[in-house]
Coordinates of C-alpha atoms and ligand atoms in Angstrom, one line a residue:
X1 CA -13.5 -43.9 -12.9
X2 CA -10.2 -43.6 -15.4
X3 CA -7.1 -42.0 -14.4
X4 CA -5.7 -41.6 -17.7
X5 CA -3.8 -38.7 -18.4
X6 CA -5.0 -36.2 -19.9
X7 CA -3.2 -35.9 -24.1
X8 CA -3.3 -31.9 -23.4
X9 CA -4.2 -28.9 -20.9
X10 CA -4.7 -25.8 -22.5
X11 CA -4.8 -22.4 -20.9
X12 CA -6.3 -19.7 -22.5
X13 CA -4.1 -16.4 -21.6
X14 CA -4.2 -14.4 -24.5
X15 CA -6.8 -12.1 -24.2
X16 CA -6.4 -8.3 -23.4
X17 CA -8.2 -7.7 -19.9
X18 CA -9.3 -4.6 -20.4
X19 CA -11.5 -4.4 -17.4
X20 CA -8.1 -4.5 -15.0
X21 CA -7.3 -1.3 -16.2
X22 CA -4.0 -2.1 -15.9
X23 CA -0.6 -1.7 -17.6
X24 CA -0.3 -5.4 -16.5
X25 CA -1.9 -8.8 -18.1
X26 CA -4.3 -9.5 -15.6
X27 CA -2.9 -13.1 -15.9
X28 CA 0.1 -11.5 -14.1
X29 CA -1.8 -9.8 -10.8
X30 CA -1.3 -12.0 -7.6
X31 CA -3.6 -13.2 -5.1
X32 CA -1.9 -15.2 -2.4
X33 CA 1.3 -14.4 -3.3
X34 CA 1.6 -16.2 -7.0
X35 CA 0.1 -14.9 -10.1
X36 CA -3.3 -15.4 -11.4
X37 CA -1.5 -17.4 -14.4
X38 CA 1.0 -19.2 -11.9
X39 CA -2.7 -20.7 -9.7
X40 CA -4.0 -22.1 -13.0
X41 CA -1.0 -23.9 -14.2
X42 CA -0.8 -25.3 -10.8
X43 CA -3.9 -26.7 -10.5
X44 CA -3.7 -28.0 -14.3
X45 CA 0.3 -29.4 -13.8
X46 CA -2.2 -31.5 -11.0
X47 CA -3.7 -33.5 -13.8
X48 CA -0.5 -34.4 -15.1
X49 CA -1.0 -33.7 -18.7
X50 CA 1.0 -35.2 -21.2
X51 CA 1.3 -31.2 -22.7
X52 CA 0.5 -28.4 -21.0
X53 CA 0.0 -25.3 -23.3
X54 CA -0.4 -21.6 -22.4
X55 CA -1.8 -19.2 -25.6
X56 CA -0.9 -16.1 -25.7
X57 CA -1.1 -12.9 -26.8
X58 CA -1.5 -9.4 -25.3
X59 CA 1.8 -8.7 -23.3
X60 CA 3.7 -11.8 -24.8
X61 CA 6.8 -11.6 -23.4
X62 CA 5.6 -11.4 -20.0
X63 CA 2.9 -14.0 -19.7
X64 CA 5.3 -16.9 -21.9
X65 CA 8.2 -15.4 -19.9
X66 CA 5.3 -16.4 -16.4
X67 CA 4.9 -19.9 -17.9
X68 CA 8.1 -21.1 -18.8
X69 CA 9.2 -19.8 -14.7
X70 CA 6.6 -21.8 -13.1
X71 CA 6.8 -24.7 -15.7
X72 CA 9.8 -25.2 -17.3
X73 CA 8.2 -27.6 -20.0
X74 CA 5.3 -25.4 -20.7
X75 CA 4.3 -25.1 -24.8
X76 CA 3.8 -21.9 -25.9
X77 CA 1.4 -21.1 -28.6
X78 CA 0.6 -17.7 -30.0
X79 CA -2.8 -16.7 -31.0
X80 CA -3.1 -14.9 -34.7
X81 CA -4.9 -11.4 -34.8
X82 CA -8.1 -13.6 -35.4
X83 CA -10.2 -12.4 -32.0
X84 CA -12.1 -14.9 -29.4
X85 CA -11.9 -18.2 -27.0
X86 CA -12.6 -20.8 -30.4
X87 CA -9.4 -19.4 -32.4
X88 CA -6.9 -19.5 -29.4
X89 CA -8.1 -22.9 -28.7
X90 CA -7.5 -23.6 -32.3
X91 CA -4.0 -22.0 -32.3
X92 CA -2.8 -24.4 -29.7
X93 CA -4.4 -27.5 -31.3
X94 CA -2.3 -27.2 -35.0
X95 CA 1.1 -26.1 -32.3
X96 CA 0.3 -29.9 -30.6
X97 CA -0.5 -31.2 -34.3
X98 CA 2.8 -29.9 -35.6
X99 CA 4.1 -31.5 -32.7
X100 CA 2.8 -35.0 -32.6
X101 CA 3.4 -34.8 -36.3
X102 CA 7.0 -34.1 -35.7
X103 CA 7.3 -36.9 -33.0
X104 CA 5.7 -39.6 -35.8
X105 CA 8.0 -38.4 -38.3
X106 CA 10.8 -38.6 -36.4
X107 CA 10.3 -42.2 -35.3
X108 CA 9.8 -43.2 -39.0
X109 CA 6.0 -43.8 -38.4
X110 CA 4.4 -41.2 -40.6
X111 CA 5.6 -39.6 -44.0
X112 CA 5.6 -36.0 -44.8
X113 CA 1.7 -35.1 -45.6
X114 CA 0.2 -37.5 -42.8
X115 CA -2.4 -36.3 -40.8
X116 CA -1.0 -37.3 -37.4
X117 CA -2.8 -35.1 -34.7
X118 CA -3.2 -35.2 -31.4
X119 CA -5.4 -38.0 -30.0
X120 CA -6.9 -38.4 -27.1
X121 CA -8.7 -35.6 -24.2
X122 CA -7.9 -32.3 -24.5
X123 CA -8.6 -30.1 -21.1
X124 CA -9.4 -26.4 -21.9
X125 CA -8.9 -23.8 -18.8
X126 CA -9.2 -20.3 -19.0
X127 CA -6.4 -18.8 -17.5
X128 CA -8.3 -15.7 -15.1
X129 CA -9.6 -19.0 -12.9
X130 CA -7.5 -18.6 -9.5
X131 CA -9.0 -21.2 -7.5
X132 CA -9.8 -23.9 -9.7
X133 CA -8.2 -26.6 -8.1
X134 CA -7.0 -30.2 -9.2
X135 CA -9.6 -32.1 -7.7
X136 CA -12.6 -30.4 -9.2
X137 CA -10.6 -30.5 -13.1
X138 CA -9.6 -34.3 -12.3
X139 CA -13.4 -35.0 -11.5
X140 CA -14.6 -33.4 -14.6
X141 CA -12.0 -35.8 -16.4
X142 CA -12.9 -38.6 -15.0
X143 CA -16.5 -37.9 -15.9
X144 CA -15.7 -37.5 -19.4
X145 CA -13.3 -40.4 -20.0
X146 CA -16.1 -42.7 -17.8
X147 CA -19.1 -41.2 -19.8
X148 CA -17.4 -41.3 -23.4
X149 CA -18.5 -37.9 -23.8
X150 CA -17.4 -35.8 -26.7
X151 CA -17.3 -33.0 -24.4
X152 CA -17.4 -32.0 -21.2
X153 CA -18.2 -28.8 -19.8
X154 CA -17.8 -27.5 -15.6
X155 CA -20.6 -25.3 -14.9
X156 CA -21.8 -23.2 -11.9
X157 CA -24.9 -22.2 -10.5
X158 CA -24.7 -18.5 -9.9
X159 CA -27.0 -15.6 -8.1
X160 CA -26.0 -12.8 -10.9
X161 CA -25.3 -14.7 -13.9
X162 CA -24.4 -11.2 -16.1
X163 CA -21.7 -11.5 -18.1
X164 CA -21.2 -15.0 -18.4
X165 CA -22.6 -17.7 -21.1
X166 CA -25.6 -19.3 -20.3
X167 CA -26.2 -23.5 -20.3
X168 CA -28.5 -23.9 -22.5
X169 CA -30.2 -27.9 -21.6
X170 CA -33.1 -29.6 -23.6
X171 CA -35.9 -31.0 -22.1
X172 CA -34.2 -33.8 -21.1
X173 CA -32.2 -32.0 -19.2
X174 CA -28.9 -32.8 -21.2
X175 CA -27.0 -30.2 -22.4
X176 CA -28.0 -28.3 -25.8
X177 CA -25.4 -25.6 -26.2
X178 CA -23.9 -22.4 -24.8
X179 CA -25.5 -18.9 -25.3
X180 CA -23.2 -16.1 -24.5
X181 CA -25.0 -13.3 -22.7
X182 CA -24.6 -10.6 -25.9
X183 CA -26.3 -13.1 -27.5
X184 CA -28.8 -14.9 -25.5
X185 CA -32.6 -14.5 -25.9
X186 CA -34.5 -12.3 -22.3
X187 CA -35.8 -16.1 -21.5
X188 CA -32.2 -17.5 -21.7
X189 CA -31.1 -14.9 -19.7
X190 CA -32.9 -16.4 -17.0
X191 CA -30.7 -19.0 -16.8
X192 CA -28.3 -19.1 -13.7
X193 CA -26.4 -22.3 -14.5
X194 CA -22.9 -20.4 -16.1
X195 CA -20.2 -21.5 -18.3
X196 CA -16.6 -21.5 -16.3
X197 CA -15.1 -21.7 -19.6
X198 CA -13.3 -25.3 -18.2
X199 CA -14.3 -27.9 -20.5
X200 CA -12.7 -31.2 -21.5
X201 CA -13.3 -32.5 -25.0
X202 CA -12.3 -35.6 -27.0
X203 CA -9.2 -34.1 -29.4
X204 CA -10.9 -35.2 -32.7
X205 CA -14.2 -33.7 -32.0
X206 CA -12.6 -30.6 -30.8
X207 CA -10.2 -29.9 -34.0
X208 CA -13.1 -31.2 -36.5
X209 CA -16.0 -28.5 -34.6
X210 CA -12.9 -26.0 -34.2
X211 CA -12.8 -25.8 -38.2
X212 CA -16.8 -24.9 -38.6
X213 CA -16.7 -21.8 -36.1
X214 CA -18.4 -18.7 -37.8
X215 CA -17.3 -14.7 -36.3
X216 CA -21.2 -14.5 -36.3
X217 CA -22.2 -13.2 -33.1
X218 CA -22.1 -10.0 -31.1
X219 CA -18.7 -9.7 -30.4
X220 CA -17.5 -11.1 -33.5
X221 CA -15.2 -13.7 -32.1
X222 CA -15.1 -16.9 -32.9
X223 CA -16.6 -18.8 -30.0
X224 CA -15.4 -22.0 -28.0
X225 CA -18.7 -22.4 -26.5
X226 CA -20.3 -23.2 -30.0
X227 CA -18.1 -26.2 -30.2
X228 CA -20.3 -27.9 -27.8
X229 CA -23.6 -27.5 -29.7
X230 CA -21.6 -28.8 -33.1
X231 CA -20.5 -31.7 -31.1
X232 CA -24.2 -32.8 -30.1
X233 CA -25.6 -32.1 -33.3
X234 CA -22.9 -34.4 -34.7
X235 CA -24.1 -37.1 -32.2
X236 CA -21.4 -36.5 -29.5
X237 CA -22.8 -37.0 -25.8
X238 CA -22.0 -33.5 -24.3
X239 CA -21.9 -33.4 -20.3
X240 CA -21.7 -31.1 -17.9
X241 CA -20.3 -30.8 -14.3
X242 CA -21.6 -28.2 -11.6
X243 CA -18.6 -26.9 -9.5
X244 CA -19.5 -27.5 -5.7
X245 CA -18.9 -23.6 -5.3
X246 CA -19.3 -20.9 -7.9
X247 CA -15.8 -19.3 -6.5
X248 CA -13.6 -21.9 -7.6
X249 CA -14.6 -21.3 -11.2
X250 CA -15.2 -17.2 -11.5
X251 CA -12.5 -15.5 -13.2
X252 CA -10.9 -12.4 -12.6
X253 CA -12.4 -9.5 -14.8
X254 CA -11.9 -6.2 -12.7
X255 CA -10.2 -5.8 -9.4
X256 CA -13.0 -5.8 -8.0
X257 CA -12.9 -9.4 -8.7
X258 CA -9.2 -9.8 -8.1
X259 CA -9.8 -8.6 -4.1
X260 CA -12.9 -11.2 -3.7
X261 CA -11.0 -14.2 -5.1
X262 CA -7.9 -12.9 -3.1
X263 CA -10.1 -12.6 0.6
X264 CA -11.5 -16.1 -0.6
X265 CA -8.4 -18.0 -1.2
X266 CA -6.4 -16.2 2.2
X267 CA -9.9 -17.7 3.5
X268 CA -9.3 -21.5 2.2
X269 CA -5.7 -21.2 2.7
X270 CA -6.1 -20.8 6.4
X271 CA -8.9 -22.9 7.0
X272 CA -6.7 -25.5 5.9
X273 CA -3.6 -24.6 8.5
X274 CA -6.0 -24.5 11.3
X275 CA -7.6 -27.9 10.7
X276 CA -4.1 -29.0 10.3
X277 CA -3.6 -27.8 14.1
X278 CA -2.2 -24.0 14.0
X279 CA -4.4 -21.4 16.5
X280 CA -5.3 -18.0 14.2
X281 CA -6.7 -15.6 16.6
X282 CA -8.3 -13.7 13.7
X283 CA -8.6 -15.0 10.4
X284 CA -10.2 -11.4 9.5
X285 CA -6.7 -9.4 9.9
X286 CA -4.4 -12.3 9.2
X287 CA -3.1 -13.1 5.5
X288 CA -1.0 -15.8 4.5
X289 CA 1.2 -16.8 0.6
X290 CA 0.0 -20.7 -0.6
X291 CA 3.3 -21.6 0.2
X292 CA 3.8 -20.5 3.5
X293 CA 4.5 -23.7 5.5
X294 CA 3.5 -23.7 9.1
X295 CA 3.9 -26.5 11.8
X296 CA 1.2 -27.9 14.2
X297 CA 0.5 -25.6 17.0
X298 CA 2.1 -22.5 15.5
X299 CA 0.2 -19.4 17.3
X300 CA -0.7 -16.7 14.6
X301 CA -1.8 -13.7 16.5
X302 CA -4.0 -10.3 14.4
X303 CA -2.6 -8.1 11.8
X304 CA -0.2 -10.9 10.8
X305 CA 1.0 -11.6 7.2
X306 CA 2.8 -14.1 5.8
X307 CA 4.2 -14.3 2.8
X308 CA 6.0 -16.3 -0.1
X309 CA 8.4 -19.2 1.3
X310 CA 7.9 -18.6 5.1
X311 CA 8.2 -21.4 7.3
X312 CA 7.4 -21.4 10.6
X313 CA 8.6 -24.1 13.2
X314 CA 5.8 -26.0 16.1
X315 CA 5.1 -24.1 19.1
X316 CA 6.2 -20.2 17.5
X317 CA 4.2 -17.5 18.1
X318 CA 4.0 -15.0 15.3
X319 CA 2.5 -11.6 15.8
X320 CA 0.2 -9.5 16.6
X321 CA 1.3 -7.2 13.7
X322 CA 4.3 -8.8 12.1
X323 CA 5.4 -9.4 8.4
X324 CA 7.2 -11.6 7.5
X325 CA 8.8 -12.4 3.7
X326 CA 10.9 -15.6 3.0
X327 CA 11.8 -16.0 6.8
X328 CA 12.5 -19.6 7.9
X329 CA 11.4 -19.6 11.7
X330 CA 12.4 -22.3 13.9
X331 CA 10.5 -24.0 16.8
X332 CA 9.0 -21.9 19.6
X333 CA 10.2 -18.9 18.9
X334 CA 8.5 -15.6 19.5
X335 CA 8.1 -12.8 16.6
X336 CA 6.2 -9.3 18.2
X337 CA 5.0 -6.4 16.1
X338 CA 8.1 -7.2 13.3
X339 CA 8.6 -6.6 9.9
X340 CA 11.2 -9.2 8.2
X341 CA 12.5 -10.7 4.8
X342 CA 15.6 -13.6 3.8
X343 CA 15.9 -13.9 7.3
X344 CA 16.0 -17.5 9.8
X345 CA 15.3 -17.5 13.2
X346 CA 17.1 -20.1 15.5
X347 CA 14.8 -22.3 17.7
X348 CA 14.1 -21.1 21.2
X349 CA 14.8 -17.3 19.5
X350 CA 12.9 -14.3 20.6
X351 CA 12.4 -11.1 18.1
X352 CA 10.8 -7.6 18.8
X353 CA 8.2 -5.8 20.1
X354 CA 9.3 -3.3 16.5
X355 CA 12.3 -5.1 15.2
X356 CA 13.1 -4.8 11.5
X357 CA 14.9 -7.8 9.9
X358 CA 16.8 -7.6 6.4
X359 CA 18.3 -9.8 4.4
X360 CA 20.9 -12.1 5.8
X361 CA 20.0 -11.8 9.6
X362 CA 20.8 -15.2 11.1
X363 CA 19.9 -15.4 14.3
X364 CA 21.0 -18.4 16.0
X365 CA 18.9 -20.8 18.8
X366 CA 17.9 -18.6 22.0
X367 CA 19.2 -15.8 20.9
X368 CA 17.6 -12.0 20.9
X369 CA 16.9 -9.6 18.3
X370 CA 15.1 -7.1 20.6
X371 CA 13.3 -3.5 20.5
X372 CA 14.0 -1.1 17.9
X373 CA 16.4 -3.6 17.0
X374 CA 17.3 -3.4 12.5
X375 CA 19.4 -6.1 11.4
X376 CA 21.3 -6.8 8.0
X377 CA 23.1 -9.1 6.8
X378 CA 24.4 -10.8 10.1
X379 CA 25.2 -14.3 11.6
X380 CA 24.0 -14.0 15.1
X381 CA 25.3 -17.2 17.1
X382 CA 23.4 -19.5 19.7
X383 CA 22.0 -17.5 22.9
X384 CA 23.5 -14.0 21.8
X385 CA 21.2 -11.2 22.9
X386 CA 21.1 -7.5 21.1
X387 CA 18.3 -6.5 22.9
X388 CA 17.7 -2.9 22.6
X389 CA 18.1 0.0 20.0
X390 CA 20.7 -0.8 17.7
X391 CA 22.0 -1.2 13.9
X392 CA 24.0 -4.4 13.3
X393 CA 24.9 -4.8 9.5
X394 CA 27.5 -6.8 8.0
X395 CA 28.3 -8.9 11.3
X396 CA 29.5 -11.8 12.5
X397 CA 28.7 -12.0 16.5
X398 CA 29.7 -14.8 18.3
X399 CA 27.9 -17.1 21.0
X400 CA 26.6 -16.0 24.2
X401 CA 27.5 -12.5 23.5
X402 CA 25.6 -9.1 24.8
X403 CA 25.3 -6.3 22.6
X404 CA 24.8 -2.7 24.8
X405 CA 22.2 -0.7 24.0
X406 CA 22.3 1.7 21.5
X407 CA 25.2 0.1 19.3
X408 CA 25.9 0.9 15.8
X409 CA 27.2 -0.9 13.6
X410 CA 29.3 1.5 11.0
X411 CA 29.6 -0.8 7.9
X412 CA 29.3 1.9 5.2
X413 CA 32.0 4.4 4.9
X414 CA 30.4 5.8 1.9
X415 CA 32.2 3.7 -1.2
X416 CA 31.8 0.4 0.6
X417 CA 30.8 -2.0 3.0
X418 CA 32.7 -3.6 5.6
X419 CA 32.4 -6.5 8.5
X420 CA 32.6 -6.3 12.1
X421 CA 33.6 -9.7 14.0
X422 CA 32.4 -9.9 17.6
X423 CA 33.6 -12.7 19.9
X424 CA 31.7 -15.4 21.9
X425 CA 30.8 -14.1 25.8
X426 CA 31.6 -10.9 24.7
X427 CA 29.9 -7.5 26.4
X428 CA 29.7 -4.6 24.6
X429 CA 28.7 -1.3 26.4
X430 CA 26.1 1.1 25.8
X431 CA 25.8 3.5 22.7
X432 CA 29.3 2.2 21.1
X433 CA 29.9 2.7 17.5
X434 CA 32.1 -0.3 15.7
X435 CA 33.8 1.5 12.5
X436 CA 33.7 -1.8 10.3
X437 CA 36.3 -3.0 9.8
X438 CA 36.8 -4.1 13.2
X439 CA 37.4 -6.8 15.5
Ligands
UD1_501 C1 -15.9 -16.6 -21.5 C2 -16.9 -17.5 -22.1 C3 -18.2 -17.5 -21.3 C4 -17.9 -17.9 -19.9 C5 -16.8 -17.0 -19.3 C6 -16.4 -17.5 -18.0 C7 -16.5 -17.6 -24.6 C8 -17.0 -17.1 -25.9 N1 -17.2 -17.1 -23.5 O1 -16.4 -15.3 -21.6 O2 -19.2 -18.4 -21.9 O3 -19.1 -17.8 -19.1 O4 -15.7 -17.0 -20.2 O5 -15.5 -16.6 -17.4 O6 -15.6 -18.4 -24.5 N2 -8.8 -15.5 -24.3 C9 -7.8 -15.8 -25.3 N3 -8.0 -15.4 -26.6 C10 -9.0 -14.6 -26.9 C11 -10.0 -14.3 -26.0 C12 -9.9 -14.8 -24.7 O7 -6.9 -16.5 -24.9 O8 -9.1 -14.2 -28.1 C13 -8.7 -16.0 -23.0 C14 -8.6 -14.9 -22.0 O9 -7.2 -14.5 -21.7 C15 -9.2 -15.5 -20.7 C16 -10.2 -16.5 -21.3 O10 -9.8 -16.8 -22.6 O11 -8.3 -16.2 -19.9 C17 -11.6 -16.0 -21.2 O12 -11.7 -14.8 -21.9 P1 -12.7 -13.6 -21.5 O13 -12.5 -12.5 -22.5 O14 -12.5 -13.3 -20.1 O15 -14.1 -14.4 -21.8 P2 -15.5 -14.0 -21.2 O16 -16.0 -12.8 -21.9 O17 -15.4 -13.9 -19.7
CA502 CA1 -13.5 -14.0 -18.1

């Protein structure tokens, strides 16, 4: 097996969606707290392309604007008014020509009027694919570069093949072509092997079978998937790879879809914290972001969710029925039936049963944020304890002090906000109201 790079990666993100029914691109819903779009980048940024392209079309601004955020390097090539999978591969093929062109002329290797194009492999995802991953498009590399194929195509065996195109093979068994299901004859129908419309090809064959596509079909389009039948019938070997699961490569049409991709990636992503050593009680009621970052022998108890950069420290136990959003969590701290975002939990620290934490609460090691405790915006030092019904917002409290019950913290006097310092081994009595400013 090769590991050479990848010339290209391609992902197709141009089409409408229409089956979303959505003011949104479907390329811009999120499963596991990063956008359809933002999992298929990832997964192609894995084979470490040389160019990664996104094409686009329906709602621009906001799928280029997607790209460039996750990858600041990203080439963006717009697809004409020319419908289908065969022209927005094409429109990013003559943006990487003009490129390489540009490159060759700038080093003094090529004159103006010399056909410098891309060479090399050119990786083709579509972009509704949320859990393709960067092992199964580095296999299906590998077995294009080792086989010399002209093309390469990851398939899947699938119960209900509807919708998708069919793998047409010859009686060798080697791949003959791709029948879309508009078009496909009642016998071909049969056919349960599906195109995930992942392919690699070899950038010459691609760019010479891009320029013979016809609009001749049902839809009208002009079809990628006839590329691979122009390839063999110029002599081209044209393989094909079965995905070990038929999730990894199903794409988000409807949100139908969207939920079943979303249960099965919350699924993977916390199969893969509890081999790594964290206890969830029940995987059924508990959701957690990609990114969340949990140490060994972190206890997640039901109804938990966590999401986007989260990370929780060895030995906490978070839940039953907490959220948490961007909280940095140390070691063995407790978190009981909160809700919480931007906030960091000291190690040793204890928060709720019903505790609300906002922005900017820092609560320092061993300390307390108790029972219908809300919290904003706050620096809470080491072994403090503000255990029981009380605002605190724009705060600094010291270390080793006890906040009574039933405090308020008055920070907003209607025009603006002010702070409220409280000493270390301080005591504050119960139902007290501190008119920020105050000392
Ligand atoms: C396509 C394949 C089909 C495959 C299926 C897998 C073709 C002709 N058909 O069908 O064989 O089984 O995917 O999901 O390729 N796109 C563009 N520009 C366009 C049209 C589509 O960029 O003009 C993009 C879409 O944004 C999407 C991807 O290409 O990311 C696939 O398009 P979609 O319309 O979902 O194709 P399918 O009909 O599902
Ligand atoms: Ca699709």
């Amino acid at each position: 097996m090769t590991t050479a790079r990848p010339a290209a990666v391609v992902v197709l993100a141009a089409g409408q969606g229409t089956r979303m029914r959505s003011a949104t691109s479907k390329m811009l819903h999120a499963i596991g707290g990063r956008t359809v779009l933002g999992h298929v980048l990832a997964a192609s940024q894995g084979l470490d392309p040389e160019r990664l392209v996104v094409v686009v079309r329906h709602a621009r601004e906001e799928v280029a604007a997607e790209a460039v955020a996750r990858v600041p390097a990203v080439v963006i090539a717009d697809q004409d008014d020319v419908p289908g999978t065969g022209r927005a591969v094409q429109c990013a093929l003559e943006r990487l020509d003009a490129a390489a062109h540009a490159v060759a002329a700038g080093a003094g290797t090529a004159s103006a009027g010399d056909e410098v194009g891309l060479e090399g492999t050119v990786v083709v995802v579509a972009g509704d694919v949320p859990l393709i991953d960067p092992e199964t498009l580095a296999e299906l590399h590998a077995q294009h570069v080792a086989g010399g194929h002209a093309a390469t195509v990851l398939t899947a065996v699938v119960p209900d093949a509807t919708g998708y195109g069919r793998i047409v093979r010859d009686e060798h068994g080697r791949v003959a072509g791709i029948v879309e299901h508009r078009d496909a004859t009642r016998e071909q129908l049969g056919i349960r092997e599906i195109n995930s419309s992942i392919y690699v090809f070899d950038a010459a064959v691609l760019r010479g079978a891009l320029g013979r596509l016809g609009q001749d079909n049902a839809q009208g389009e002009v079809y990628l998937t006839d590329v691979l039948a122009i390839a063999r019938a110029d002599g081209g070997v044209v393989g094909a790879v079965q995905a070990a699961s038929a999730l990894t490569v199903e794409g988000v049409n409807d949100r139908v879809q969207l939920a079943q991709l979303g249960a099965e990636l919350n699924r993977r992503t916390l199969t893969r914290h509890m081999l790594a050593g964290v206890t969830i009680v029940d995987p059924g009621t508990t959701w957690i972001d990609v990114d969340v970052e949990l140490a060994q022998d972190v206890t997640i108890l039901p109804g938990t969710q966590l999401h986007g950069a989260t990370t929780i420290g060895t030995g906490s136990t978070i839940g039953p029925d907490t959220t948490l959003t961007d909280v940095e969590v140390g070691e063995g701290v407790t978190v009981v039936r909160t809700h919480g975002s931007l906030a960091v939990l000291g190690d040793g620290a204890s928060v709720g049963p019903f505790a609300y934490l906002r922005p900017g609460t820092h609560l320092g090691a061993h300390g307390k944020i108790g029972t219908f405790v809300e919290t904003k915006n706050v620096e809470i030092g080491e072994g403090s304890k503000i255990p029981h019904l009380t605002y605190v917002g724009d705060a600094t409290i010291g270390e080793g002090t006890n906040i009574g019950a039933g405090s308020i913290f008055v920070n907003y006097d209607g025009v603006r906000k002010h702070r409220t310092s409280v000493g270390s081994h301080a005591r504050t009595g119960a139902n007290n109201k501190f008119v920020a400013p105050v000392t």
